[in-house]
Amino acid sequence: MIADQRTRAAIEEHWRASEAGDLAAEHDLYAEDAILDYPQSGERFRGRATIAAQRGAHPAERHFTVLRISGGGDLWVSECVITYDGTPTYSVSLMEFADGRVAHETQYFASPFPAPPSRAEFAERIPGRPAAVRGRVRSA
């Protein structure tokens, strides 16, 4: 239980540092030989320094909103909205830990999309989540 509390606190600090643009603090929880995978683009980044460098080189202004962190033991999931130059993208981060550090992270990205009218009679709005219009998010 104590180990899970420490891990959750480290992940929360990771996202706070991401929002603040503090690359050193953002990547402190990664192992030196960590691997980061982006399945949608087919990219793999090896090593904490490489992971930090590629994120630091991102040209967009980025903001991070954590929706939920869940997990335990060696597997943790963060659901976030990452806003790139004002355009939101939903992200799911799967972090696999070994010896208290992220050994492998897989991060998935998805742009918001409008709900099709064919589902309207069956759906309800997720509380606190805005409606999407043409890949952008608007207040519900």
Coordinates of C-alpha atoms in Angstrom, one line a residue:
M1 CA 0.0 0.0 0.0
I2 CA 2.8 2.4 0.9
A3 CA 4.6 1.6 -2.3
D4 CA 1.5 2.4 -4.4
Q5 CA 1.0 5.7 -2.6
R6 CA 4.6 6.6 -3.4
T7 CA 4.2 5.6 -7.1
R8 CA 0.9 7.6 -7.4
A9 CA 2.6 10.6 -5.9
A10 CA 5.6 10.2 -8.4
I11 CA 3.1 10.0 -11.3
E12 CA 1.2 13.1 -10.1
E13 CA 4.6 15.0 -9.8
H14 CA 5.4 13.8 -13.4
W15 CA 2.3 15.4 -14.8
R16 CA 2.7 18.6 -12.7
A17 CA 6.3 18.9 -14.0
S18 CA 5.0 18.2 -17.6
E19 CA 2.6 21.1 -17.2
A20 CA 5.3 23.3 -15.8
G21 CA 7.7 22.5 -18.6
D22 CA 10.3 21.2 -16.1
L23 CA 12.0 18.4 -18.2
A24 CA 14.3 17.2 -15.4
A25 CA 11.4 16.7 -12.9
E26 CA 9.1 15.4 -15.6
H27 CA 11.5 12.5 -16.4
D28 CA 12.8 11.8 -12.9
L29 CA 10.6 8.8 -12.6
Y30 CA 12.0 7.1 -15.7
A31 CA 14.7 4.4 -15.5
E32 CA 18.0 5.3 -17.3
D33 CA 17.2 2.6 -19.9
A34 CA 13.4 3.3 -20.1
I35 CA 11.5 2.7 -23.3
L36 CA 8.7 4.9 -24.6
D37 CA 6.4 3.7 -27.4
Y38 CA 4.0 5.6 -29.5
P39 CA 2.1 2.8 -31.3
Q40 CA 0.1 5.1 -33.5
S41 CA 3.2 6.6 -35.2
G42 CA 5.3 3.4 -34.8
E43 CA 8.0 5.3 -32.8
R44 CA 10.1 3.9 -30.0
F45 CA 12.4 6.1 -27.8
R46 CA 15.2 4.4 -25.8
G47 CA 16.6 5.9 -22.7
R48 CA 15.5 8.6 -20.3
A49 CA 17.7 11.2 -22.0
T50 CA 16.3 10.5 -25.4
I51 CA 12.7 10.5 -24.1
A52 CA 13.3 13.9 -22.4
A53 CA 15.1 15.3 -25.5
Q54 CA 12.3 14.4 -27.9
R55 CA 9.7 15.9 -25.6
G56 CA 11.7 19.0 -25.1
A57 CA 12.1 19.5 -28.8
H58 CA 8.3 19.5 -29.4
P59 CA 7.4 22.7 -31.2
A60 CA 3.9 23.2 -29.8
E61 CA 2.8 24.9 -26.6
R62 CA 1.6 22.0 -24.5
H63 CA -0.7 21.8 -21.5
F64 CA -1.7 18.7 -19.5
T65 CA -4.9 18.0 -17.7
V66 CA -5.0 14.7 -15.8
L67 CA -8.5 13.1 -15.8
R68 CA -7.6 10.0 -13.9
I69 CA -4.7 8.0 -12.6
S70 CA -5.4 4.3 -11.7
G71 CA -3.2 1.3 -11.1
G72 CA -1.2 -0.6 -8.6
G73 CA 2.0 -2.5 -8.3
D74 CA 4.0 -2.3 -11.5
L75 CA 1.2 -1.1 -13.9
W76 CA -0.3 2.4 -13.8
V77 CA -2.6 4.2 -16.3
S78 CA -3.1 7.9 -16.7
E79 CA -5.9 9.4 -18.7
C80 CA -5.1 13.0 -19.8
V81 CA -6.0 15.7 -22.2
I82 CA -2.9 17.2 -23.7
T83 CA -3.5 20.5 -25.4
Y84 CA -1.1 21.3 -28.3
D85 CA -1.2 24.9 -29.4
G86 CA -4.8 25.1 -28.1
T87 CA -6.0 21.9 -29.7
P88 CA -6.9 19.1 -27.2
T89 CA -5.9 15.5 -27.7
Y90 CA -6.9 12.7 -25.4
S91 CA -4.1 10.5 -24.2
V92 CA -3.7 7.3 -22.3
S93 CA -0.4 6.5 -20.8
L94 CA 0.4 3.0 -19.6
M95 CA 3.4 3.0 -17.3
E96 CA 5.2 -0.2 -16.4
F97 CA 7.4 0.1 -13.3
A98 CA 10.5 -1.8 -12.2
D99 CA 12.5 -1.0 -9.1
G100 CA 10.3 2.1 -8.5
R101 CA 11.0 3.7 -11.9
V102 CA 9.2 3.6 -15.3
A103 CA 10.8 0.9 -17.4
H104 CA 8.3 1.0 -20.2
E105 CA 5.6 3.6 -21.2
T106 CA 3.2 3.2 -24.0
Q107 CA 1.2 6.3 -24.8
Y108 CA -1.8 6.4 -27.1
F109 CA -3.3 9.6 -28.5
A110 CA -6.8 10.4 -29.9
S111 CA -8.3 13.6 -31.2
P112 CA -11.9 14.4 -30.1
F113 CA -14.6 13.8 -32.6
P114 CA -18.3 14.7 -32.8
A115 CA -20.7 12.0 -31.8
P116 CA -22.8 10.6 -34.7
P117 CA -26.5 11.4 -34.6
S118 CA -27.2 7.6 -34.9
R119 CA -26.1 7.1 -31.3
A120 CA -27.9 10.2 -29.8
E121 CA -30.9 8.4 -28.4
F122 CA -28.6 5.9 -26.5
A123 CA -25.9 8.3 -25.2
E124 CA -25.5 10.7 -22.4
R125 CA -22.7 13.2 -21.9
I126 CA -19.8 12.1 -19.7
P127 CA -19.9 14.4 -16.7
G128 CA -17.3 17.1 -16.9
R129 CA -16.4 16.3 -20.5
P130 CA -17.2 18.8 -23.2
A131 CA -18.7 17.9 -26.6
A132 CA -16.4 17.7 -29.6
V133 CA -17.0 19.5 -32.9
R134 CA -14.7 18.9 -35.9
G135 CA -11.8 17.7 -33.8
R136 CA -12.0 20.5 -31.3
V137 CA -13.7 20.5 -27.9
R138 CA -16.5 22.9 -26.9
S139 CA -18.4 23.3 -23.7
A140 CA -21.5 21.1 -23.5

